[in-house]
Short mmCIF file of C-alpha atoms in Angstrom, two decimals:
data_model
loop_
_atom_site.label_atom_id
_atom_site.label_comp_id
_atom_site.label_asym_id
_atom_site.label_seq_id
_atom_site.Cartn_x
_atom_site.Cartn_y
_atom_site.Cartn_z
CA MET M 1 18.99 -21.31 2.06
CA THR M 2 21.26 -19.29 4.13
CA GLU M 3 24.27 -21.00 6.06
CA PHE M 4 24.16 -21.43 9.96
CA THR M 5 27.03 -18.93 10.90
CA PRO M 6 27.53 -19.46 14.71
CA TRP M 7 30.96 -17.76 15.28
CA PHE M 8 30.36 -14.76 12.81
CA SER M 9 27.10 -14.28 14.47
CA LEU M 10 28.48 -14.63 18.08
CA ALA M 11 31.06 -12.22 17.07
CA GLY M 12 28.77 -9.75 15.42
CA GLY M 13 26.25 -9.85 18.38
CA PHE M 14 29.15 -9.25 20.55
CA LEU M 15 30.05 -5.92 18.48
CA ILE M 16 26.22 -4.91 18.52
CA GLY M 17 26.34 -5.15 22.34
CA LEU M 18 29.49 -3.49 22.52
CA SER M 19 28.43 -0.55 20.64
CA SER M 20 25.44 -0.42 22.97
CA VAL M 21 27.46 -0.15 25.94
CA LEU M 22 30.11 2.38 24.73
CA LEU M 23 27.23 4.53 23.24
CA MET M 24 25.88 4.67 27.12
CA LEU M 25 29.36 5.04 28.34
CA PHE M 26 30.36 8.06 26.25
CA HIS M 27 27.08 9.48 25.30
CA GLY M 28 24.55 8.22 27.98
CA ARG M 29 22.34 7.19 25.08
CA ILE M 30 20.25 4.06 24.10
CA ALA M 31 21.59 2.46 20.97
CA GLY M 32 18.23 2.12 19.48
CA MET M 33 18.12 2.73 15.58
CA THR M 34 14.53 3.88 15.82
CA GLY M 35 15.21 6.64 18.43
CA ILE M 36 18.38 7.61 16.75
CA VAL M 37 17.05 8.22 13.54
CA SER M 38 13.77 9.59 14.53
CA GLY M 39 15.99 12.46 16.01
CA LEU M 40 17.08 13.25 12.40
CA ILE M 41 13.67 13.53 10.72
CA PRO M 42 12.33 17.18 10.95
CA PRO M 43 11.88 18.39 13.52
CA ILE M 44 15.40 17.72 14.00
CA ALA M 45 16.52 17.05 17.57
CA SER M 46 18.88 19.71 18.98
CA ASP M 47 21.56 17.03 19.74
CA TRP M 48 21.65 16.04 16.00
CA GLY M 49 25.37 15.73 15.99
CA TRP M 50 26.28 12.32 17.60
CA ARG M 51 23.15 10.90 15.83
CA VAL M 52 24.52 11.78 12.37
CA ALA M 53 27.74 10.57 13.28
CA PHE M 54 26.42 7.29 14.49
CA VAL M 55 24.35 6.75 11.64
CA ALA M 56 27.26 7.62 9.28
CA GLY M 57 29.57 5.08 11.04
CA ALA M 58 26.93 2.51 10.66
CA ILE M 59 26.43 2.98 7.04
CA LEU M 60 30.24 3.22 6.37
CA ALA M 61 31.12 -0.23 8.32
CA PRO M 62 29.88 -2.57 5.58
CA ALA M 63 31.23 -0.33 2.75
CA ILE M 64 34.83 -0.63 4.58
CA ILE M 65 34.58 -4.21 4.86
CA ILE M 66 33.67 -4.69 1.38
CA ALA M 67 36.32 -2.06 0.33
CA SER M 68 38.95 -4.23 2.15
CA GLY M 69 38.18 -7.09 0.20
CA SER M 70 35.85 -9.34 2.53
CA PRO M 71 32.45 -10.09 1.07
CA VAL M 72 29.28 -9.25 3.14
CA ALA M 73 26.49 -11.69 2.57
CA TYR M 74 23.31 -9.82 1.20
CA SER M 75 20.43 -11.09 -0.64
CA VAL M 76 16.76 -9.75 -0.70
CA PRO M 77 14.51 -12.52 -1.40
CA VAL M 78 11.18 -10.25 -1.55
CA SER M 79 9.55 -8.02 -4.15
CA GLN M 80 10.00 -4.32 -4.30
CA THR M 81 6.50 -4.06 -3.15
CA SER M 82 7.13 -6.01 -0.20
CA LEU M 83 9.95 -3.60 0.63
CA VAL M 84 7.75 -0.73 0.29
CA VAL M 85 4.63 -2.11 2.19
CA GLY M 86 6.95 -3.59 4.81
CA GLY M 87 9.05 -0.46 5.18
CA ILE M 88 5.84 1.97 5.71
CA ILE M 89 4.56 -0.68 8.26
CA VAL M 90 7.79 -0.88 10.30
CA GLY M 91 7.97 2.90 10.23
CA LEU M 92 4.47 3.18 11.56
CA GLY M 93 5.11 0.42 13.89
CA VAL M 94 8.44 1.54 15.72
CA PHE M 95 7.05 5.08 15.97
CA PHE M 96 4.28 3.80 18.29
CA SER M 97 6.39 1.05 19.98
CA SER M 98 9.29 3.61 20.62
CA GLY M 99 11.78 1.25 19.54
CA CYS M 100 12.84 -1.74 17.53
CA THR M 101 15.19 -4.82 17.73
CA SER M 102 18.24 -2.67 18.91
CA GLY M 103 16.36 -0.35 21.45
CA HIS M 104 13.91 -2.82 22.79
CA GLY M 105 15.52 -6.03 22.13
CA VAL M 106 19.02 -5.52 22.97
CA CYS M 107 19.24 -2.18 25.12
CA GLY M 108 15.85 -2.34 26.86
CA LEU M 109 16.19 -5.94 27.97
CA ALA M 110 19.84 -5.58 28.97
CA ARG M 111 18.50 -3.13 31.51
CA PHE M 112 15.69 -5.43 32.46
CA SER M 113 12.89 -3.03 31.13
CA ILE M 114 9.41 -5.08 31.42
CA ARG M 115 8.13 -2.51 28.79
CA SER M 116 11.01 -3.73 26.29
CA LEU M 117 10.20 -7.25 27.26
CA ALA M 118 6.71 -7.01 26.36
CA ALA M 119 7.56 -5.05 23.05
CA THR M 120 10.31 -7.77 21.98
CA VAL M 121 8.04 -10.82 22.74
CA THR M 122 5.53 -9.15 20.93
CA PHE M 123 7.39 -8.15 17.74
CA MET M 124 9.43 -11.52 17.58
CA ALA M 125 6.09 -13.71 17.89
CA VAL M 126 4.37 -11.50 15.27
CA THR M 127 7.32 -11.86 13.07
CA PHE M 128 7.45 -15.68 13.03
CA ILE M 129 3.72 -15.86 12.38
CA THR M 130 4.04 -13.20 9.43
CA VAL M 131 6.70 -15.28 7.87
CA TYR M 132 5.00 -18.38 8.42
CA VAL M 133 1.75 -17.20 6.87
CA ILE M 134 3.57 -15.63 3.79
CA ARG M 135 5.80 -18.58 3.15
CA HIS M 136 3.50 -21.48 4.18
CA VAL M 137 -0.05 -20.45 4.00
CA ILE M 138 -0.18 -17.76 1.19
CA GLY M 139 2.99 -19.74 -0.29
CA ALA M 140 4.75 -16.64 -1.61
CA MET I 1 34.14 17.62 17.81
CA LYS I 2 35.19 14.79 20.23
CA SER I 3 31.36 13.58 20.73
CA PHE I 4 31.13 13.40 16.70
CA VAL I 5 34.30 11.17 16.55
CA THR I 6 33.35 8.90 19.44
CA ALA I 7 29.87 8.44 17.98
CA LEU I 8 31.25 7.92 14.55
CA LEU I 9 33.36 5.14 16.03
CA ILE I 10 30.61 3.59 17.86
CA GLY I 11 28.45 3.50 14.77
CA LEU I 12 31.21 1.70 12.95
CA VAL I 13 31.23 -0.85 15.51
CA PHE I 14 27.45 -1.43 15.36
CA GLY I 15 27.65 -1.49 11.77
CA THR I 16 30.47 -4.01 11.57
CA GLY I 17 28.41 -6.08 14.16
CA ILE I 18 25.30 -5.95 11.80
CA ALA I 19 27.19 -6.79 8.95
CA ILE I 20 29.17 -9.75 10.05
CA SER I 21 26.43 -11.08 12.29
CA GLY I 22 24.14 -11.47 9.05
CA MET I 23 21.65 -9.16 10.75
CA ILE I 24 22.19 -6.95 7.35
CA ASN I 25 21.05 -9.86 5.28
CA PRO I 26 17.03 -10.06 4.58
CA ALA I 27 17.26 -13.48 3.25
CA LYS I 28 19.17 -14.62 6.50
CA VAL I 29 16.70 -12.75 8.77
CA LEU I 30 13.68 -14.29 7.07
CA ASN I 31 15.30 -17.67 7.22
CA PHE I 32 15.59 -17.32 11.02
CA PHE I 33 11.93 -16.41 11.13
CA ASP I 34 11.08 -19.42 8.97
CA LEU I 35 11.06 -22.46 11.47
CA PHE I 36 9.11 -24.73 9.32
CA GLY I 37 10.97 -24.17 6.24
CA THR I 38 14.72 -22.99 5.55
CA TRP I 39 15.38 -22.44 9.16
CA ASP I 40 18.63 -20.50 10.13
CA PRO I 41 19.20 -20.40 13.84
CA SER I 42 22.20 -17.69 13.49
CA LEU I 43 19.82 -14.81 14.58
CA ALA I 44 19.30 -16.43 17.82
CA ILE I 45 22.99 -16.41 18.50
CA VAL I 46 23.42 -12.94 17.46
CA MET I 47 20.44 -11.66 19.91
CA ALA I 48 21.70 -13.71 22.86
CA SER I 49 25.39 -12.40 22.36
CA ALA I 50 24.56 -8.68 21.83
CA LEU I 51 22.22 -9.09 25.13
CA VAL I 52 24.46 -10.83 27.33
CA THR I 53 27.30 -8.30 26.36
CA ALA I 54 25.03 -5.40 26.84
CA MET I 55 23.80 -6.77 30.27
CA ILE I 56 27.26 -7.06 31.61
CA GLY I 57 28.45 -3.74 30.02
CA TYR I 58 25.70 -1.75 31.35
CA ARG I 59 26.23 -3.19 34.74
CA LEU I 60 29.87 -2.29 34.73
CA VAL I 61 28.95 1.36 33.23
CA PHE I 62 26.02 2.10 35.56
CA GLY I 63 28.21 0.54 38.44
CA LYS I 64 31.40 2.36 37.88
CA PHE I 65 30.40 5.65 36.37
CA PRO I 66 28.18 8.40 37.82
CA LYS I 67 27.71 9.95 34.75
CA PRO I 68 28.54 9.33 30.99
CA VAL I 69 32.34 10.45 29.75
CA LEU I 70 30.84 13.10 27.46
CA THR I 71 27.63 14.14 28.81
CA ASP I 72 25.90 15.22 31.97
CA ARG I 73 23.48 12.30 32.76
CA PHE I 74 22.45 9.02 31.31
CA ALA I 75 19.33 9.45 29.15
CA VAL I 76 17.63 6.14 30.20
CA PRO I 77 13.93 5.93 29.72
CA LYS I 78 11.62 6.08 32.73
CA ASN I 79 8.52 4.67 30.90
CA ILE I 80 7.51 1.26 32.34
CA THR I 81 3.94 1.22 31.07
CA ILE I 82 2.76 -1.73 28.77
CA ASP I 83 0.03 -0.10 26.83
CA ALA I 84 -2.19 -0.75 23.66
CA ARG I 85 0.34 1.87 21.90
CA LEU I 86 3.33 -0.20 22.61
CA LEU I 87 1.70 -3.57 21.56
CA THR I 88 0.20 -2.41 18.70
CA GLY I 89 3.20 -0.69 17.41
CA SER I 90 5.39 -3.97 18.12
CA THR I 91 2.74 -6.11 16.34
CA MET I 92 2.77 -3.53 13.31
CA PHE I 93 6.63 -3.65 13.35
CA GLY I 94 6.65 -7.43 13.50
CA VAL I 95 4.42 -7.69 10.42
CA GLY I 96 6.43 -5.24 8.50
CA TRP I 97 9.81 -7.00 9.53
CA GLY I 98 8.18 -10.34 8.42
CA ILE I 99 7.23 -8.98 5.06
CA SER I 100 10.46 -7.21 4.16
CA GLY I 101 13.14 -8.97 6.31
CA PHE I 102 14.60 -5.51 7.36
CA CYS I 103 14.32 -3.88 10.73
CA PRO I 104 15.76 -0.20 11.21
CA GLY I 105 19.10 -1.48 12.64
CA GLY I 106 19.72 -3.80 9.82
CA SER I 107 18.50 -1.35 7.20
CA ILE I 108 20.68 1.42 7.91
CA PRO I 109 24.15 -0.52 7.83
CA ALA I 110 22.47 -2.04 4.51
CA LEU I 111 22.50 1.36 3.06
CA GLY I 112 26.50 0.97 2.92
CA MET I 113 26.05 -2.01 0.84
CA GLY I 114 25.21 0.17 -2.12
CA GLU I 115 22.10 -1.77 -3.13
CA SER I 116 18.82 0.11 -4.15
CA SER I 117 16.82 -2.46 -2.16
CA ALA I 118 18.01 -1.14 1.17
CA LEU I 119 17.41 2.42 0.09
CA LEU I 120 13.73 1.35 -1.17
CA PHE I 121 13.19 0.05 2.31
CA PHE I 122 14.84 2.75 4.20
CA ALA I 123 12.79 5.43 2.34
CA SER I 124 9.65 3.68 2.97
CA MET I 125 10.29 3.30 6.74
CA ILE I 126 10.93 7.04 6.86
CA VAL I 127 7.79 7.86 5.19
CA GLY I 128 6.04 5.37 7.86
CA ILE I 129 7.60 7.28 10.78
CA VAL I 130 6.57 10.70 9.28
CA VAL I 131 3.00 9.36 8.74
CA ALA I 132 2.89 8.06 12.24
CA ARG I 133 4.32 11.17 13.78
CA THR I 134 1.80 13.50 12.00
CA LEU I 135 -1.21 11.32 12.76
CA ASN I 136 0.13 11.22 16.24
CA ASN I 137 0.11 15.01 16.57
CA ALA I 138 -3.14 15.20 14.99
CA TRP I 139 -4.88 12.98 17.60
CA GLN I 140 -3.13 14.22 20.72
CA ARG I 141 -2.04 17.74 20.91
CA PRO I 142 -0.30 18.93 22.84
CA SER I 143 1.78 15.98 22.05
CA THR I 144 3.06 13.79 24.91
CA ILE I 145 6.06 12.42 22.98
#
């Protein structure tokens, strides 16, 4: 069980949206993690500087929160095999869909991209089905 | 240098949002998708909140600024084609997300938790992207990406 956290989720969602807006305002870029990170895998994109800085900030954030004395809830209820298999499939998938939850689900939908809508509806539906199958059909 | 600092600060905002919203936590993410089990609706609020903020913010940015503050133009994707490639990729992403509980935007801030699980997922995801890019280059050259 995880607790329903409406206020933290509302505030966190606002910050995720705000970061998308700020990245567009200052850098003119979509705040999609797939796209940002893909530019850091060789052949490295010529504009690697802001990408490295954004990723560094994203990684530093929870570390700073924890260092300041506030806990960050984190628990991984799946096996290491699931992390490896799931990770490889996510990597393959987001390459071909050119985006993930942040790129399509937030930035793409926010600018009314029909392509992002198709992607988001598809991956959300498939994730619901996958979790249902794993937890209630296979019973893992 | 200025662009490095702004991107770092914006990354901090993103990572803070992922951390406090619960998107960083695979247990919480998987519970959102477990409608018929230990359902936790928090993620719906995260996505709605992020989306409404981005919609309003983009509208202001595109309406009031002819170009970004630090660069020459808004680099917005022009592609509007819904093809098999997009839908296959999205389907695979959904399968992997459901298996692991991690999406790319959740896994990268999770690296800052100092837990090996996030690193294991992240490294596997990078392998997946590299394999996909290699296959893609082999299938269609010159590449259209």
